[in-house]
Short mmCIF file of C-alpha atoms in Angstrom, two decimals:
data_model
loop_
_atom_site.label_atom_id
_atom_site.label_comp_id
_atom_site.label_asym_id
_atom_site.label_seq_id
_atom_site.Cartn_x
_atom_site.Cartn_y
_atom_site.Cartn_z
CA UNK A 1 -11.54 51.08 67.17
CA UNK A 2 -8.67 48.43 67.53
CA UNK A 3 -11.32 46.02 67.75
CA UNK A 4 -12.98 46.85 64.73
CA UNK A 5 -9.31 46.42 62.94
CA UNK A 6 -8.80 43.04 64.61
CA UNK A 7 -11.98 41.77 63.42
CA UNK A 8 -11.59 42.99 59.72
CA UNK A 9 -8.06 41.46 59.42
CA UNK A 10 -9.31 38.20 60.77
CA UNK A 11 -12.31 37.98 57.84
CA UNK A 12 -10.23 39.06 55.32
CA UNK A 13 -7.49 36.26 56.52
CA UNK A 14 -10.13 33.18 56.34
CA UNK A 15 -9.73 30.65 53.71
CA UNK A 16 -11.82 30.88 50.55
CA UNK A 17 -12.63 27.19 50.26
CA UNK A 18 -12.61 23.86 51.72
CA UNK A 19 -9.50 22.52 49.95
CA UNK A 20 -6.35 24.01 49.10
CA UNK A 21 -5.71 22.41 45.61
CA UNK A 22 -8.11 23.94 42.75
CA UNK A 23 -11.10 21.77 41.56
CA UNK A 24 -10.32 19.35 39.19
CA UNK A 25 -6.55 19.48 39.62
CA UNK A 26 -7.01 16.08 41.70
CA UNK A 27 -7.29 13.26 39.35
CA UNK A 28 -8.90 11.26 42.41
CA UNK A 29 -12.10 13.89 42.31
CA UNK A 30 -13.06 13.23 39.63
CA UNK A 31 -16.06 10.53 38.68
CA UNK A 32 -15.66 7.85 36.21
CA UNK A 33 -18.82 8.42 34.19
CA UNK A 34 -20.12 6.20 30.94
CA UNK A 35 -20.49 2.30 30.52
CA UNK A 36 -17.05 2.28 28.89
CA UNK A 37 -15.41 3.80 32.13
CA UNK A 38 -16.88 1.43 34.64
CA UNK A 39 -16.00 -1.56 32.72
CA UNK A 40 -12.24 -1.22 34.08
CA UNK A 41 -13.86 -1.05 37.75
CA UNK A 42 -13.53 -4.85 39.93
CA UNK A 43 -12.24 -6.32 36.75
CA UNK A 44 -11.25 -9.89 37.79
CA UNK A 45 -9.50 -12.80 36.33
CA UNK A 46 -12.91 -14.44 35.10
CA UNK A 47 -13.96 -10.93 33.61
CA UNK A 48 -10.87 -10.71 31.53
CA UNK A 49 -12.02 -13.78 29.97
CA UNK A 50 -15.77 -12.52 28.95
CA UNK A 51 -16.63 -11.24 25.76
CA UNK A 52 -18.79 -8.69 26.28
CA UNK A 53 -16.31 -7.07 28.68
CA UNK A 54 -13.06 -7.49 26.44
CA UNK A 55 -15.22 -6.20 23.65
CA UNK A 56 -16.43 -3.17 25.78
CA UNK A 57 -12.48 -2.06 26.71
CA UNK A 58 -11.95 -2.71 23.09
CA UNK A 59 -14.15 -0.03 21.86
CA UNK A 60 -13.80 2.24 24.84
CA UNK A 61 -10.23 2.26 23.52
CA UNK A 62 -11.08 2.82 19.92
CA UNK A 63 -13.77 6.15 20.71
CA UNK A 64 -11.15 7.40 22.28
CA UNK A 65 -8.85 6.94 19.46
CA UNK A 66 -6.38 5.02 21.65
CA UNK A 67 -5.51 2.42 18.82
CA UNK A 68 -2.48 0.59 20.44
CA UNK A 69 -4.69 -0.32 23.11
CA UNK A 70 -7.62 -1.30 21.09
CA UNK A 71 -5.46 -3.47 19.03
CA UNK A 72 -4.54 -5.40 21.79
CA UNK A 73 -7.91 -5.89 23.07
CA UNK A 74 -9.64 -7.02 19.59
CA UNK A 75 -6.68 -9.25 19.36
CA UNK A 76 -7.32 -10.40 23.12
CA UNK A 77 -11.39 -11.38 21.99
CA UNK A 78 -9.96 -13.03 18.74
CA UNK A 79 -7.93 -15.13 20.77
CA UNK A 80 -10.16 -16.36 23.26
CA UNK A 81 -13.86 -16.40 21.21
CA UNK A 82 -12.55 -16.63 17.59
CA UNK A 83 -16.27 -18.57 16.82
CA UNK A 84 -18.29 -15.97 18.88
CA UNK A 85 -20.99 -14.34 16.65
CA UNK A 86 -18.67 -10.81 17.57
CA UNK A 87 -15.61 -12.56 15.62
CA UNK A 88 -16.32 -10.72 12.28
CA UNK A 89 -16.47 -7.52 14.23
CA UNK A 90 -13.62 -7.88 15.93
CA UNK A 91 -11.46 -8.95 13.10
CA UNK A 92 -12.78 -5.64 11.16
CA UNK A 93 -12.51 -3.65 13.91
CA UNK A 94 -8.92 -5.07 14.49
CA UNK A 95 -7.94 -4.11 10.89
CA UNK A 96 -9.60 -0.57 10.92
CA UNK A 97 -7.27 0.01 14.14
CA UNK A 98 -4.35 -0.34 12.17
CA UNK A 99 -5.65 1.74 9.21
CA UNK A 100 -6.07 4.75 11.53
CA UNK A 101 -2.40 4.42 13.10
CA UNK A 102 -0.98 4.95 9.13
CA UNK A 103 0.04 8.89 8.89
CA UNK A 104 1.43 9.43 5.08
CA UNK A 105 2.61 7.91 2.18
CA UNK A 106 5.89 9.20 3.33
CA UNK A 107 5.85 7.45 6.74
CA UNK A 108 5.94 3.89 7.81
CA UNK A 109 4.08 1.74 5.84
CA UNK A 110 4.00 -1.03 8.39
CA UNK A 111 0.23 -0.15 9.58
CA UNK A 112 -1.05 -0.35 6.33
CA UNK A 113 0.46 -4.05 5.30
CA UNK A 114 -0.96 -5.00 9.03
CA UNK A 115 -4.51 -3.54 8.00
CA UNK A 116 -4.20 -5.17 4.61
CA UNK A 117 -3.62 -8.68 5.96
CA UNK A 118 -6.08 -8.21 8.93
CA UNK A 119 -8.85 -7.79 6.15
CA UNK A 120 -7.82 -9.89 4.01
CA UNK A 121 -7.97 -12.64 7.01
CA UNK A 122 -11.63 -11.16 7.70
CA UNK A 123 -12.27 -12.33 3.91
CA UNK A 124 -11.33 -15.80 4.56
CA UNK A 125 -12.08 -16.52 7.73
CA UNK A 126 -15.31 -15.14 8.00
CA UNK A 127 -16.60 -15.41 4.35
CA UNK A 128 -20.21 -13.72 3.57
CA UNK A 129 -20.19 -12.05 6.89
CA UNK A 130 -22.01 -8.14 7.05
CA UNK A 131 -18.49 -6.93 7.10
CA UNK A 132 -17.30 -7.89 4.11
CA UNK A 133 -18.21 -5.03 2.09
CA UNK A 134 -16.57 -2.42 3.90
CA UNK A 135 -13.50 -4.80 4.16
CA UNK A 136 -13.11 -5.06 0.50
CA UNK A 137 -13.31 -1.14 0.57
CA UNK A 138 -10.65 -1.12 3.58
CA UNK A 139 -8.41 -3.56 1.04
CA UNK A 140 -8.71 -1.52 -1.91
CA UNK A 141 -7.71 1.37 0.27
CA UNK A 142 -4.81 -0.03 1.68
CA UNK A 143 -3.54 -1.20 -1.52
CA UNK A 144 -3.69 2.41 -3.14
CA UNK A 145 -1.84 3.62 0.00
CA UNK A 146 0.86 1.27 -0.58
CA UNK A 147 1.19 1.51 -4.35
CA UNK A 148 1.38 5.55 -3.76
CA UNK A 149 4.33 4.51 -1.12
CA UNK A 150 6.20 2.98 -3.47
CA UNK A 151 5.57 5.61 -6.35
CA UNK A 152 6.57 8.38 -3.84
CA UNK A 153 9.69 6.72 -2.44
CA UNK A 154 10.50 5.80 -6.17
CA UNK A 155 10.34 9.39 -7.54
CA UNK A 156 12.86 10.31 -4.55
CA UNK A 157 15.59 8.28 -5.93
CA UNK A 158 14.70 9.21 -9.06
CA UNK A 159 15.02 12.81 -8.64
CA UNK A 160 18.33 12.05 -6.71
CA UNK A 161 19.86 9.72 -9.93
CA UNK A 162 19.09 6.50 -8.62
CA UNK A 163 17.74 5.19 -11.43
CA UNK A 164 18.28 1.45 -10.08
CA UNK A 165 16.48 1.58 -6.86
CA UNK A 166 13.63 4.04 -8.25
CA UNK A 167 13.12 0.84 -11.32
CA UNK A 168 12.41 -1.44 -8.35
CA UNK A 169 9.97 0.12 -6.97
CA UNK A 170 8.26 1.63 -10.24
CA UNK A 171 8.36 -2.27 -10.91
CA UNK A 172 6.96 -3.24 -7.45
CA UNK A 173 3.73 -0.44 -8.66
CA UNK A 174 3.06 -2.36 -11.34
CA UNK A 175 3.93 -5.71 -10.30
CA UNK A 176 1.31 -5.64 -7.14
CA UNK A 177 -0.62 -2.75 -7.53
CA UNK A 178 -1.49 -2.61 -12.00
CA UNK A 179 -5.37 -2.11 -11.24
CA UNK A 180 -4.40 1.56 -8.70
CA UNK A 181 -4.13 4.62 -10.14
CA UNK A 182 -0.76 4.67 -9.54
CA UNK A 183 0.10 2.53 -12.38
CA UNK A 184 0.46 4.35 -15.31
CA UNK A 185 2.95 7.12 -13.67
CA UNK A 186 4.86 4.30 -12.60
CA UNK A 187 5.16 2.98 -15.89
CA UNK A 188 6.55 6.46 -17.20
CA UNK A 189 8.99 6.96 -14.45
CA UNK A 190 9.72 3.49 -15.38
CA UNK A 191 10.73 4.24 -18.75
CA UNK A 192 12.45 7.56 -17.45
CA UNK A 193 14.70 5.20 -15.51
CA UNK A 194 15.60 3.22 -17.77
CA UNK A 195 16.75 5.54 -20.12
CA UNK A 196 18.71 7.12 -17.22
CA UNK A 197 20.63 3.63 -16.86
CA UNK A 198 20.93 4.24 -20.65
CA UNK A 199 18.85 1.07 -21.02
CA UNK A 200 17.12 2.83 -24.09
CA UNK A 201 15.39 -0.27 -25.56
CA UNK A 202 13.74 -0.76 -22.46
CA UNK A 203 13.07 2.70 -21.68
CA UNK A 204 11.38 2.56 -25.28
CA UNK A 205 9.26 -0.34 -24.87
CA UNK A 206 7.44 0.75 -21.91
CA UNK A 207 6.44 4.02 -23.71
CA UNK A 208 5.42 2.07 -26.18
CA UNK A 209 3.04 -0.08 -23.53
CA UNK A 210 2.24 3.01 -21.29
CA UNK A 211 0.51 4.55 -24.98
CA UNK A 212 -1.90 1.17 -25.17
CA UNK A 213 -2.68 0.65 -22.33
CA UNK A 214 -3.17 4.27 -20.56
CA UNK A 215 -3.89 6.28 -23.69
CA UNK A 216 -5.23 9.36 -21.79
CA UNK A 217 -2.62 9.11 -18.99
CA UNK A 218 -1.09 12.80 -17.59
CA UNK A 219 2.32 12.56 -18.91
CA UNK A 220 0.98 11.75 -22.60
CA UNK A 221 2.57 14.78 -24.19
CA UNK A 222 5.79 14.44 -22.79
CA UNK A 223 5.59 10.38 -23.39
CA UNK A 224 4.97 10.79 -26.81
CA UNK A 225 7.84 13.42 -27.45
CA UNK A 226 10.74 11.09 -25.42
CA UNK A 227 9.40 7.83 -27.93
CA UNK A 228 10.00 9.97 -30.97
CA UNK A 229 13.66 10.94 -29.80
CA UNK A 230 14.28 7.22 -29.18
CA UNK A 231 12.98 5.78 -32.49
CA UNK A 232 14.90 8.18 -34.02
CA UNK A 233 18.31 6.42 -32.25
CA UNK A 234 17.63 3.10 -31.82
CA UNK A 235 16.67 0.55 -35.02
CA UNK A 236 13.10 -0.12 -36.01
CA UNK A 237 11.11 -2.87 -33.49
CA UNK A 238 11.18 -6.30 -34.76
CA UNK A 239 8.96 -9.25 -34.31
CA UNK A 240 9.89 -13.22 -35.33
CA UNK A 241 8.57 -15.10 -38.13
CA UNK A 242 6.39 -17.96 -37.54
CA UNK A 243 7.87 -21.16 -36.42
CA UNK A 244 6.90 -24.38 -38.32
CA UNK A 245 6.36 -27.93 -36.54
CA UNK A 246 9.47 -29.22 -37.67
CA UNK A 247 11.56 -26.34 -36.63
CA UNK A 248 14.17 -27.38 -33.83
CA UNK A 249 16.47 -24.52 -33.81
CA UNK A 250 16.23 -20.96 -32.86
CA UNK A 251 12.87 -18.74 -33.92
CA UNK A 252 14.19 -16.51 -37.36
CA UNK A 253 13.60 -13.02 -36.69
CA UNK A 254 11.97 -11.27 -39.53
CA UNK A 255 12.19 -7.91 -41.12
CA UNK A 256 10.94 -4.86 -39.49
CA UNK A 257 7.69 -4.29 -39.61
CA UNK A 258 5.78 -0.74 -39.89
CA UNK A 259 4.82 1.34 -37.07
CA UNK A 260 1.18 -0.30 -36.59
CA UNK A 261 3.30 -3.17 -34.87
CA UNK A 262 6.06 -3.64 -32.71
CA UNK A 263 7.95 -6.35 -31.10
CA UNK A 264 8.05 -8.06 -27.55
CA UNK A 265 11.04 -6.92 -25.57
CA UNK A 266 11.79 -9.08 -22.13
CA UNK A 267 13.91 -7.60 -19.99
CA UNK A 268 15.97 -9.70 -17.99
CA UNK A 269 15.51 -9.39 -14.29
CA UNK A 270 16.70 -6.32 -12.56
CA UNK A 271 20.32 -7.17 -10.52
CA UNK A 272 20.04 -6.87 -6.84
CA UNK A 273 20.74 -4.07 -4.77
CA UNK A 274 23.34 -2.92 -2.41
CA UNK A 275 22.78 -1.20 0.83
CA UNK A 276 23.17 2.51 -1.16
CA UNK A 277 20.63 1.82 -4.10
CA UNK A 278 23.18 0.85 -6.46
CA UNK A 279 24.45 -2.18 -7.58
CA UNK A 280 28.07 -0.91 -8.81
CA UNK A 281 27.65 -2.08 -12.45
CA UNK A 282 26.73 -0.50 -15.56
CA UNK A 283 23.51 -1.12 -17.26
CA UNK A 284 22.79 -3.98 -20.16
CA UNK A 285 23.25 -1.24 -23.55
CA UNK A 286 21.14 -3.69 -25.66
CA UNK A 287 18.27 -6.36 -25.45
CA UNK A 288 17.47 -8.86 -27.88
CA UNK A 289 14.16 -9.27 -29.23
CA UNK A 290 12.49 -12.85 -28.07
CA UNK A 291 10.08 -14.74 -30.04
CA UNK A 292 6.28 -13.17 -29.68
CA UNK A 293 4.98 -16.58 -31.69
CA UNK A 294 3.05 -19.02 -29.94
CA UNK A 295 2.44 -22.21 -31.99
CA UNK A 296 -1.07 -23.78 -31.91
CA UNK A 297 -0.73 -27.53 -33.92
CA UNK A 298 -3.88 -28.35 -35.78
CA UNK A 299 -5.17 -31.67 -35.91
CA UNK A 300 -4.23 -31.96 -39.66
CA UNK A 301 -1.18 -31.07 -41.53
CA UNK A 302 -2.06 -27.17 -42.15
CA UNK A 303 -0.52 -24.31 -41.25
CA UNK A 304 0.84 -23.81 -37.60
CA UNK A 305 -2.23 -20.42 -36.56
CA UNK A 306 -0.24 -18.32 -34.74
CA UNK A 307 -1.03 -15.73 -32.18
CA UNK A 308 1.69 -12.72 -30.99
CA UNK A 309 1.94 -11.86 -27.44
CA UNK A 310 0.91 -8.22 -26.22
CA UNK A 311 3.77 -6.36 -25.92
CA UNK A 312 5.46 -5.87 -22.18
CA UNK A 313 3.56 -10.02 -21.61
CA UNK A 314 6.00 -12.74 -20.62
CA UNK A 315 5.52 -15.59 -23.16
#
């Protein structure tokens, strides 16, 4: 009977398995598997160098959405085989890496601006190549991403009544980015700060240019109601007479004309800002009208044709 009790402990008491760490909790048991695994097996000096194997860790990288990495490795082939028949790849490649490390509109828009110039590189250094297609896609993409960056990061210090800093970078929308869809709320919030600076003609004159030129635009209603409170406070838009050849002095400035035309209003250069968004001084109160006549000479003696400038054009 003791025997039997002996013999039962000692079963029960023998190990379940050959090893006494769980399968698969040893990194070392496990098999590399895949071309794009091996390829980091016996690399040597002279295989660093190939293309075909710095291409194969570059896309082994990218599948598994390790983007740092594959950036240095495209960058790596670039470097050493920038004629190879791969090149064009590469570069796109290279640019698409930084495209997928972006996260938001609201976060760093370094990734994007790397992307950007990556494919615009791609453009001229490899012009007419298979990729170029999808790169002018990728640069059209980048730019929207960076023209909503600047609208979003505008309409924060807007909201917060910094009506400075959010006019540079309403201005930066639709000094870069006009052709994104972006543009025409920049131009409103635009006009919104610059009636918050109390810079009314201004804020006026963009309305004005944010009616022609986006007519069906979201903010039309309220747009349209702010331009009727400011005609009703400021003075009637003016435009300048015609200038004859053997006028040396100032442009006259005519009557007022009615409210099928309007004047050209240049703002003067937005002051520079501080490290707070502000640049400690109040706002110009008034702008002078500049002349919207360009002179064309005829060969004879006739009269000078003229042609006015669009308003919200530099002439």
């Amino acid at each position: 009977m003791k025997l039997r009790v002996l013999i039962s402990v000692f079963v029960l008491t023998l190990p379940l398995g050959c090893s006494s760490t769980p399968d698969g909790s040893d990194p070392k048991s496990k098999s590399l598997s895949g071309t794009d695994e091996q390829i980091f097996l016996g690399d040597t000096i002279e295989k660093n160098y190939d293309p075909h194997v710095i291409m194969k860790r570059a896309e082994a990288f990218f599948q598994k959405e390790e983007y740092p990495e594959a950036i240095i490795e495209y960058q790596h082939f670039l470097d050493m085989h920038r004629a190879h028949v791969l090149a064009p790849y590469a570069q796109y490649k290279l640019g698409e890496s930084h495209f997928k490390m972006a996260k938001s509109v609201d976060r760093d828009p370094e990734p994007i601006k790397k992307a950007l110039t990556t494919f615009q590189q791609l453009l001229r250094g490899y012009p007419g190549s298979k990729h170029e297609d999808d790169a002018l896609s990728k640069i059209r993409e980048c730019k929207t991403w960076l023209a909503d960056t600047h609208l979003f990061v505008g309409q924060f210090y807007y909201r917060r009544g910094s009506y400075l800093a959010a006019a540079h970078r309403f201005e930066e929308v639709l000094k870069e980015y006009s052709k994104m869809d972006a543009a025409p709320e920049a131009l409103y919030f635009l006009a919104l700060s610059y009636k918050g600076l109390g810079a009314n003609e201004w804020a006026r004159e963009k309305l004005v240019m944010l009616a022609q030129q986006y007519p069906e635009h979201q903010h039309r209603a309220a747009s349209q109601k702010l331009l009727a409170k400011l005609n009703e406070t400021l003075p009637p838009l003016q435009v300048a007479q015609p200038m004859t050849p053997s006028s040396n002095g100032p442009l006259p400035v005519g009557p007022a004309l009615d409210g099928n035309r309007a004047a050209t209003y240049a703002p003067a250069a937005l002051p520079s800002l501080n490290g707070n968004g502000t640049n400690g001084h109040s706002p110009p109160r008034s702008v002078k009208p500049v002349s919207a006549i360009r002179s064309v000479p005829t060969a004879a003696a006739s009269p000078v044709s003229t042609e006015l400038c669009r308003l919200g054009t530099w002439c």
